Amino acid sequence: MAFKTTLTLLFCFFILVQLRAQVSKVTLSGQVTSAASGQALPFVNIVLKTEKDSAFVTGTITNELGRFSLPDVKSGNYRIACVSLGYKELQKPITVGTLSPFLDLGEFRMADDPQNLQEVTITGQQAEGVDDKLDRKTFNIGRNVSQSGGSVLQALKNLPGVTAGEDGKVLLRGSDKVAILVDGRQTALTGFGSQTSLDNIPASAIERIEIIHNPSARYDANGNAGIINIIYKKEKQEGFNGKIGMAAGLGALWVRKENLPDIRPQYRNTLKLNPSIALNYKKKKVNVFFQGDYLHTPTLNKNEFVDRYYDSGDTVRQQTKRNRSTNVVTAKTGADWTFDERNALSVSALFSSEKILDRGDEPFFNANLTRRNQLWQFLEDELKTTLTASASYQHKYAQPGRLLNIGLNYTFHRENEQYFFTNIMPDFTGKDAFKLISDENVFDFNADYIRPLRYGRLEGGLKLRRRFIPTNMQFFPGLNSPIDSLAGGWADYKETIPAVYGNYVFENRNFEVEAGLRVEYINLRYDVNPTHPTYHSDGYTYAKPFPNVRFAYKIDDHNKLSLFYNRRVDRPNEVDIRIFPKYDDAGIIKIGNPALKPQFTSSWEAGYKTSWTNGSLYAALYRKQINGTIIRIGTIVSGSTLIYNIFQNAGKSYNTGGELVLQQDLAPWFSVNVNGNIYKNTVNAFSVENLYPVKSKYSSAKQTLTSGSAKVSALLKSKKTEVQVVAIYQAPDIVPQGRTGYRFSVDAGAKRQLPKGELFINATDLFGTLVIRKTVYGDGFHYTSRDYYETQLVRAGYSFKF
């Protein structure tokens, strides 16, 4: 009852941010023939009129083959007329919806009429149409004034339904199981079936972001929370044009919490730099583009204070401070070549080099801070190199919208990590090190076919992925080393995934139906160094169907109700099963689990949208059931205070909630967007066994917690100036073995359009209120933590267009 009351209150008071409906342009096509002879009729006048008042919308004539095409038609109800001397006028009602960019109206058979048709003149205005799909949200990054000059991760945090999780991940409706795409493809830059490096992709390189909660069968089946599609900028203006930009920022403006005694200072006044350049040349059939960005971002990446309490009576007070220096170079280039009106080839390459230097301090004290038991200092020297090469071919058939797309994609990603540790104990000092090299190679082939129908379209295709990741870890233990050097060695990850899919879309005046099925087979092998003290070779195979269904009822032109169902999978990524212990935290050791299996999710959702002249309201109710839930479990070994965090399959869990989005233009110069999301997370009782470093069992009672988030965005705008303020609240949420605390922050920004450029200034976490709080309970211990990492940042920048 309390949950239902809370949900009702949220629907009344917390309404969600921007879901601006986008105008959908549809191309109508068909063929006109003689009813008597069946021959194609050239030069027939085709006239499209609104159904309501017969206002003229657009028109054309048929070609020599009797075919016609009417581009850029907005959604609505129309009548199409075929007019030609010697034939009776033929009219048909047409419904243009929002689901398909092309509609094939089929054959129009005109009957003979020896009488001449009188000339008719029709006048009127084109009706407005709105693309209000309820399966996704699309956002123009340029409109996110409060995060201009930042990273993609920072920009995402201000979008509806997106919240920030621990470890720098984004959450959709409380889940970090999000598939990240770049230009519609998975790459090692952002992870395959996971999310990585979002904080190192400059937002200045991005045109827009799509958030897809209910993907169709044409998308890969991974990501139970949904898909975030990051779309790079690419101009297509005729001639030579471009844009040069420069952004600078200052973070860590003041010390939010003082260090524990006798460690190196925290980063202060960290200077950020982000120069960028975009060039484009288009002439006739060729379009060539280049985009380059450099991101220099020193940050106080982590400043976490942890109090650990053990049933034995011991207490450990710990701080983890990590000063990070990051330099990222990203370049994307390519060319589009249109051979003729039906065939086109696109090739592109993306290069990214990410250099990270972490200087960290971890002091461990007793309860009253009178005795330091250990000081763990480390230097992480990491270089990540990514290269992606893509080629895609498109063939357009004579029927508009009928397409064949073929794509090839290769990604190489290297992680080259070196850690150097200084272990300062009361009676000795030891020096330890390790080196990790991981080379990821991914080959993708896909073919997609689209055929428009009179009331929708058919889609089908296949995909083949081959992924190979050899890794090698070498430990170099020092004096009295706490490192388990025997846990090093090599491991090879091999993954093969063939998939086929089909999708059918139907739409008429009142109803929309989309139904698809994707079938995936996976063969995963993980070969492990046989000398590893705990783990040995493991893997899995499966062949599973992943259906999706969407049904919508269009109540009228301004109201729509949609129902969704889909089934998805989250496969463990290579780092989730990686067998090497990680020592960037000397008190909490993380290690992968090669016995980890995928988790499968069934999702149901009901969505409703209503729109009016100056705004719109979107509401949704959803429920997800996850089988084989993947979570990290921490256990301790008898006689030790070390906590070992290992991924496990915990059984069933549930995510049930509601979401609201309101956008309202209160005046021509002032608009407000409000975002509310409330959900209940439940993890059933389970028992698991951690194998590393020795066998230890863990049992958990049922966990449940109601959580949510709210965002309010206010935008003031004049002809050339925009000012935005965004307030974000995130309620306490459930985490494995515990919960997080609440979070609150305010961002603000302003942007000014200049004759040939743009000037901006903004600030994140304006009042320095954002702190990550967490409490975790395990067998024999519990701990509380607060992370005062760098959240407050002031940025300014300028971009020049030519």
CSV table of C-alpha atoms in Angstrom, one decimal, residues 198-504:
chain,number,residue,atom,x,y,z
A,198,LEU,CA,32.0,7.3,-21.3
A,199,ASP,CA,33.8,9.9,-19.2
A,200,ASN,CA,36.5,10.2,-21.8
A,201,ILE,CA,34.4,10.9,-24.9
A,202,PRO,CA,34.0,14.7,-25.4
A,203,ALA,CA,30.4,15.7,-25.7
A,204,SER,CA,31.6,18.3,-28.2
A,205,ALA,CA,32.0,15.4,-30.7
A,206,ILE,CA,28.4,14.2,-30.3
A,207,GLU,CA,25.3,15.3,-32.2
A,208,ARG,CA,22.6,13.5,-30.3
A,209,ILE,CA,21.9,10.7,-27.9
A,210,GLU,CA,19.1,8.1,-28.2
A,211,ILE,CA,17.8,6.3,-25.1
A,212,ILE,CA,15.9,3.2,-26.1
A,213,HIS,CA,14.1,1.4,-23.3
A,214,ASN,CA,12.3,-1.2,-25.5
A,215,PRO,CA,14.6,-2.1,-28.5
A,216,SER,CA,13.2,-4.1,-31.4
A,217,ALA,CA,14.6,-7.4,-32.6
A,218,ARG,CA,17.0,-5.6,-35.1
A,219,TYR,CA,19.2,-4.6,-32.1
A,220,ASP,CA,21.5,-7.0,-30.2
A,221,ALA,CA,19.7,-8.7,-27.4
A,222,ASN,CA,22.0,-7.6,-24.6
A,223,GLY,CA,21.3,-4.8,-22.1
A,224,ASN,CA,18.2,-5.4,-19.9
A,225,ALA,CA,17.9,-1.7,-18.9
A,226,GLY,CA,18.0,-0.6,-22.6
A,227,ILE,CA,20.3,1.0,-25.1
A,228,ILE,CA,22.1,4.3,-25.3
A,229,ASN,CA,23.1,5.2,-28.8
A,230,ILE,CA,25.7,7.9,-29.1
A,231,ILE,CA,25.7,9.5,-32.6
A,232,TYR,CA,28.7,11.5,-33.7
A,233,LYS,CA,28.4,14.7,-35.6
A,234,LYS,CA,28.8,14.7,-39.4
A,235,GLU,CA,28.0,17.6,-41.6
A,236,LYS,CA,26.6,17.2,-45.1
A,237,GLN,CA,26.5,20.7,-46.4
A,238,GLU,CA,27.7,21.3,-49.9
A,239,GLY,CA,31.3,22.6,-50.2
A,240,PHE,CA,33.9,22.9,-47.4
A,241,ASN,CA,32.8,23.8,-43.9
A,242,GLY,CA,33.8,23.1,-40.3
A,243,LYS,CA,33.9,24.0,-36.7
A,244,ILE,CA,36.7,24.8,-34.3
A,245,GLY,CA,36.1,24.8,-30.5
A,246,MET,CA,37.9,25.3,-27.3
A,247,ALA,CA,36.6,24.6,-23.8
A,248,ALA,CA,38.4,24.9,-20.5
A,249,GLY,CA,37.4,24.2,-16.9
A,250,LEU,CA,38.5,24.2,-13.3
A,251,GLY,CA,37.5,21.5,-10.8
A,252,ALA,CA,38.2,20.6,-7.2
A,253,LEU,CA,37.7,24.2,-6.2
A,254,TRP,CA,38.0,23.5,-2.5
A,255,VAL,CA,38.7,20.6,-0.1
A,256,ARG,CA,35.4,18.9,0.8
A,257,LYS,CA,36.9,16.6,3.4
A,258,GLU,CA,40.4,16.7,4.8
A,259,ASN,CA,42.7,13.7,4.3
A,260,LEU,CA,43.5,11.2,7.0
A,261,PRO,CA,47.0,12.0,8.6
A,262,ASP,CA,50.3,11.7,6.7
A,263,ILE,CA,49.3,11.2,3.1
A,264,ARG,CA,49.9,13.2,-0.1
A,265,PRO,CA,47.6,16.1,-0.8
A,266,GLN,CA,44.4,15.9,-2.8
A,267,TYR,CA,44.3,17.4,-6.3
A,268,ARG,CA,43.1,21.0,-6.2
A,269,ASN,CA,42.1,23.5,-8.9
A,270,THR,CA,42.4,20.9,-11.7
A,271,LEU,CA,42.6,22.5,-15.1
A,272,LYS,CA,40.5,20.9,-17.9
A,273,LEU,CA,41.2,21.5,-21.6
A,274,ASN,CA,39.1,20.3,-24.6
A,275,PRO,CA,40.1,21.7,-28.0
A,276,SER,CA,38.2,20.2,-30.9
A,277,ILE,CA,37.9,20.5,-34.7
A,278,ALA,CA,35.4,19.2,-37.2
A,279,LEU,CA,35.9,19.4,-41.0
A,280,ASN,CA,33.6,18.4,-43.8
A,281,TYR,CA,33.8,18.6,-47.6
A,282,LYS,CA,30.9,17.6,-49.9
A,283,LYS,CA,30.8,17.8,-53.6
A,284,LYS,CA,28.3,16.0,-55.8
A,285,LYS,CA,28.6,12.3,-55.0
A,286,VAL,CA,31.3,12.4,-52.3
A,287,ASN,CA,31.2,13.6,-48.7
A,288,VAL,CA,34.5,13.5,-46.7
A,289,PHE,CA,34.6,14.3,-42.9
A,290,PHE,CA,37.0,14.5,-40.1
A,291,GLN,CA,36.6,15.1,-36.4
A,292,GLY,CA,39.3,15.4,-33.8
A,293,ASP,CA,39.2,16.0,-30.0
A,294,TYR,CA,41.8,16.3,-27.3
A,295,LEU,CA,40.7,16.0,-23.7
A,296,HIS,CA,43.0,16.8,-20.8
A,297,THR,CA,41.3,16.1,-17.5
A,298,PRO,CA,43.2,15.9,-14.2
A,299,THR,CA,40.6,15.0,-11.5
A,300,LEU,CA,40.3,13.9,-8.0
A,301,ASN,CA,38.8,10.7,-9.3
A,302,LYS,CA,38.1,9.1,-5.9
A,303,ASN,CA,38.2,10.3,-2.3
A,304,GLU,CA,36.4,7.7,-0.3
A,305,PHE,CA,36.3,7.3,3.5
A,306,VAL,CA,35.4,3.9,4.7
A,307,ASP,CA,34.8,2.6,8.2
A,308,ARG,CA,34.9,-1.2,8.4
A,309,TYR,CA,33.5,-3.1,11.4
A,310,TYR,CA,34.2,-6.8,12.1
A,311,ASP,CA,32.3,-9.2,14.4
A,312,SER,CA,35.6,-9.9,16.1
A,313,GLY,CA,35.6,-6.3,17.4
A,314,ASP,CA,38.2,-4.9,15.1
A,315,THR,CA,37.6,-1.6,13.4
A,316,VAL,CA,39.4,-0.3,10.3
A,317,ARG,CA,39.2,3.3,9.2
A,318,GLN,CA,40.4,3.7,5.7
A,319,GLN,CA,40.7,6.4,3.0
A,320,THR,CA,41.1,5.8,-0.7
A,321,LYS,CA,42.4,8.9,-2.5
A,322,ARG,CA,43.1,8.8,-6.2
A,323,ASN,CA,44.6,11.7,-8.1
A,324,ARG,CA,44.0,11.0,-11.8
A,325,SER,CA,45.5,12.6,-14.8
A,326,THR,CA,43.8,11.7,-18.1
A,327,ASN,CA,44.8,12.6,-21.6
A,328,VAL,CA,42.5,11.4,-24.5
A,329,VAL,CA,43.0,11.9,-28.2
A,330,THR,CA,40.1,10.9,-30.4
A,331,ALA,CA,39.9,11.2,-34.2
A,332,LYS,CA,37.1,10.0,-36.5
A,333,THR,CA,37.3,10.2,-40.3
A,334,GLY,CA,35.6,8.8,-43.3
A,335,ALA,CA,33.9,9.2,-46.6
A,336,ASP,CA,30.5,8.6,-48.1
A,337,TRP,CA,30.4,7.8,-51.8
A,338,THR,CA,27.1,7.7,-53.7
A,339,PHE,CA,27.8,5.8,-56.9
A,340,ASP,CA,24.4,6.5,-58.4
A,341,GLU,CA,20.9,7.1,-57.1
A,342,ARG,CA,20.6,3.5,-55.9
A,343,ASN,CA,24.0,2.5,-54.5
A,344,ALA,CA,26.2,4.1,-51.8
A,345,LEU,CA,29.3,3.1,-49.8
A,346,SER,CA,30.5,4.6,-46.5
A,347,VAL,CA,33.8,3.9,-44.9
A,348,SER,CA,35.0,5.3,-41.6
A,349,ALA,CA,37.7,4.9,-39.0
A,350,LEU,CA,37.9,5.9,-35.3
A,351,PHE,CA,41.1,6.1,-33.3
A,352,SER,CA,41.3,6.8,-29.6
A,353,SER,CA,44.3,6.9,-27.3
A,354,GLU,CA,43.6,7.2,-23.6
A,355,LYS,CA,46.5,7.8,-21.2
A,356,ILE,CA,45.7,7.5,-17.5
A,357,LEU,CA,48.1,8.1,-14.5
A,358,ASP,CA,46.6,7.4,-11.1
A,359,ARG,CA,48.5,8.4,-7.9
A,360,GLY,CA,46.8,6.9,-4.9
A,361,ASP,CA,47.1,6.7,-1.2
A,362,GLU,CA,45.3,4.3,1.1
A,363,PRO,CA,46.0,4.7,4.8
A,364,PHE,CA,44.5,2.2,7.3
A,365,PHE,CA,44.0,3.3,10.9
A,366,ASN,CA,42.5,2.0,14.1
A,367,ALA,CA,39.1,3.2,15.3
A,368,ASN,CA,40.3,6.4,17.0
A,369,LEU,CA,43.0,7.3,14.4
A,370,THR,CA,45.8,7.0,17.0
A,371,ARG,CA,47.6,4.2,15.1
A,372,ARG,CA,48.3,3.8,11.4
A,373,ASN,CA,48.5,0.1,10.6
A,374,GLN,CA,49.3,0.3,6.9
A,375,LEU,CA,49.8,2.8,4.1
A,376,TRP,CA,49.3,1.5,0.6
A,377,GLN,CA,50.5,3.9,-2.1
A,378,PHE,CA,50.2,3.1,-5.8
A,379,LEU,CA,50.9,4.5,-9.2
A,380,GLU,CA,48.8,3.2,-12.1
A,381,ASP,CA,50.2,3.8,-15.6
A,382,GLU,CA,47.6,2.8,-18.1
A,383,LEU,CA,47.3,3.2,-21.9
A,384,LYS,CA,44.1,2.3,-23.7
A,385,THR,CA,44.3,2.3,-27.5
A,386,THR,CA,41.2,1.7,-29.7
A,387,LEU,CA,40.9,1.5,-33.4
A,388,THR,CA,37.7,0.9,-35.2
A,389,ALA,CA,37.3,0.5,-39.0
A,390,SER,CA,33.8,0.3,-40.6
A,391,ALA,CA,32.4,-0.1,-44.1
A,392,SER,CA,28.8,-0.2,-45.1
A,393,TYR,CA,27.1,-0.6,-48.4
A,394,GLN,CA,23.5,0.4,-49.2
A,395,HIS,CA,21.4,-0.6,-52.2
A,396,LYS,CA,18.2,1.2,-52.8
A,397,TYR,CA,15.6,-0.6,-54.9
A,398,ALA,CA,13.2,1.1,-57.4
A,399,GLN,CA,10.6,1.0,-54.7
A,400,PRO,CA,11.4,4.0,-52.3
A,401,GLY,CA,12.4,2.8,-48.9
A,402,ARG,CA,13.2,-0.7,-49.9
A,403,LEU,CA,16.8,-1.1,-48.8
A,404,LEU,CA,19.6,-3.7,-48.5
A,405,ASN,CA,22.4,-2.7,-46.0
A,406,ILE,CA,25.6,-4.7,-45.6
A,407,GLY,CA,28.2,-3.8,-43.0
A,408,LEU,CA,31.6,-4.8,-41.9
A,409,ASN,CA,33.2,-3.7,-38.6
A,410,TYR,CA,36.5,-4.4,-37.0
A,411,THR,CA,37.6,-3.2,-33.6
A,412,PHE,CA,41.0,-3.5,-31.9
A,413,HIS,CA,41.3,-2.4,-28.2
A,414,ARG,CA,44.5,-2.7,-26.1
A,415,GLU,CA,44.7,-2.3,-22.4
A,416,ASN,CA,48.3,-1.9,-21.2
A,417,GLU,CA,48.3,-1.4,-17.4
A,418,GLN,CA,51.2,-1.2,-15.1
A,419,TYR,CA,50.7,-0.9,-11.3
A,420,PHE,CA,53.5,0.0,-8.9
A,421,PHE,CA,52.7,-0.4,-5.1
A,422,THR,CA,54.5,0.8,-2.0
A,423,ASN,CA,53.3,-1.2,1.0
A,424,ILE,CA,54.4,0.8,4.1
A,425,MET,CA,54.0,-1.3,7.3
A,426,PRO,CA,55.1,-0.4,10.9
A,427,ASP,CA,58.2,-2.6,10.7
A,428,PHE,CA,59.0,-2.8,6.9
A,429,THR,CA,58.4,-1.3,3.5
A,430,GLY,CA,57.7,-3.5,0.5
A,431,LYS,CA,57.5,-2.7,-3.2
A,432,ASP,CA,55.2,-4.7,-5.5
A,433,ALA,CA,54.1,-4.4,-9.1
A,434,PHE,CA,52.1,-6.1,-11.8
A,435,LYS,CA,51.7,-5.6,-15.6
A,436,LEU,CA,48.6,-6.5,-17.6
A,437,ILE,CA,48.2,-6.6,-21.4
A,438,SER,CA,44.8,-7.3,-22.9
A,439,ASP,CA,44.2,-7.2,-26.7
A,440,GLU,CA,40.6,-7.3,-27.8
A,441,ASN,CA,39.8,-8.2,-31.4
A,442,VAL,CA,36.2,-8.0,-32.7
A,443,PHE,CA,34.9,-8.8,-36.2
A,444,ASP,CA,31.2,-8.0,-37.0
A,445,PHE,CA,29.3,-8.7,-40.2
A,446,ASN,CA,25.7,-7.7,-40.6
A,447,ALA,CA,23.1,-7.6,-43.4
A,448,ASP,CA,19.7,-5.9,-43.0
A,449,TYR,CA,16.8,-5.8,-45.4
A,450,ILE,CA,13.9,-3.4,-45.2
A,451,ARG,CA,10.7,-3.5,-47.4
A,452,PRO,CA,8.0,-0.9,-47.0
A,453,LEU,CA,4.4,-2.1,-47.1
A,454,ARG,CA,1.2,-0.1,-47.5
A,455,TYR,CA,0.6,-0.1,-43.8
A,456,GLY,CA,4.1,-0.5,-42.4
A,457,ARG,CA,7.2,-2.5,-43.3
A,458,LEU,CA,9.1,-5.7,-43.0
A,459,GLU,CA,12.7,-6.0,-41.6
A,460,GLY,CA,15.0,-8.9,-41.5
A,461,GLY,CA,18.7,-9.6,-41.2
A,462,LEU,CA,21.6,-11.5,-39.8
A,463,LYS,CA,24.7,-10.8,-37.8
A,464,LEU,CA,27.9,-12.7,-37.1
A,465,ARG,CA,30.3,-11.6,-34.4
A,466,ARG,CA,33.7,-13.2,-33.6
A,467,ARG,CA,35.5,-11.8,-30.5
A,468,PHE,CA,38.9,-12.9,-29.2
A,469,ILE,CA,40.7,-11.4,-26.1
A,470,PRO,CA,44.0,-12.8,-25.0
A,471,THR,CA,45.2,-11.4,-21.6
A,472,ASN,CA,48.4,-11.8,-19.6
A,473,MET,CA,49.0,-10.7,-16.1
A,474,GLN,CA,52.5,-10.7,-14.5
A,475,PHE,CA,53.0,-10.1,-10.8
A,476,PHE,CA,56.3,-8.9,-9.3
A,477,PRO,CA,56.0,-9.3,-5.6
A,478,GLY,CA,58.3,-7.4,-3.2
A,479,LEU,CA,59.2,-7.9,0.5
A,480,ASN,CA,56.5,-9.7,2.5
A,481,SER,CA,54.2,-9.1,-0.4
A,482,PRO,CA,50.4,-9.4,0.2
A,483,ILE,CA,49.9,-10.0,-3.6
A,484,ASP,CA,48.9,-13.5,-4.7
A,485,SER,CA,51.5,-13.9,-7.5
A,486,LEU,CA,50.3,-17.4,-8.3
A,487,ALA,CA,47.0,-16.0,-9.5
A,488,GLY,CA,48.7,-14.4,-12.6
A,489,GLY,CA,49.4,-16.0,-15.9
A,490,TRP,CA,47.4,-16.0,-19.1
A,491,ALA,CA,43.7,-16.4,-20.1
A,492,ASP,CA,42.0,-16.4,-23.5
A,493,TYR,CA,38.5,-15.3,-24.0
A,494,LYS,CA,36.8,-16.5,-27.2
A,495,GLU,CA,33.2,-15.6,-28.3
A,496,THR,CA,31.2,-16.5,-31.4
A,497,ILE,CA,27.7,-15.1,-31.8
A,498,PRO,CA,25.6,-15.7,-34.9
A,499,ALA,CA,22.1,-14.2,-34.9
A,500,VAL,CA,19.1,-13.8,-37.2
A,501,TYR,CA,16.0,-11.6,-36.8
A,502,GLY,CA,12.8,-10.6,-38.4
A,503,ASN,CA,10.5,-7.7,-37.5
A,504,TYR,CA,7.1,-6.6,-38.8
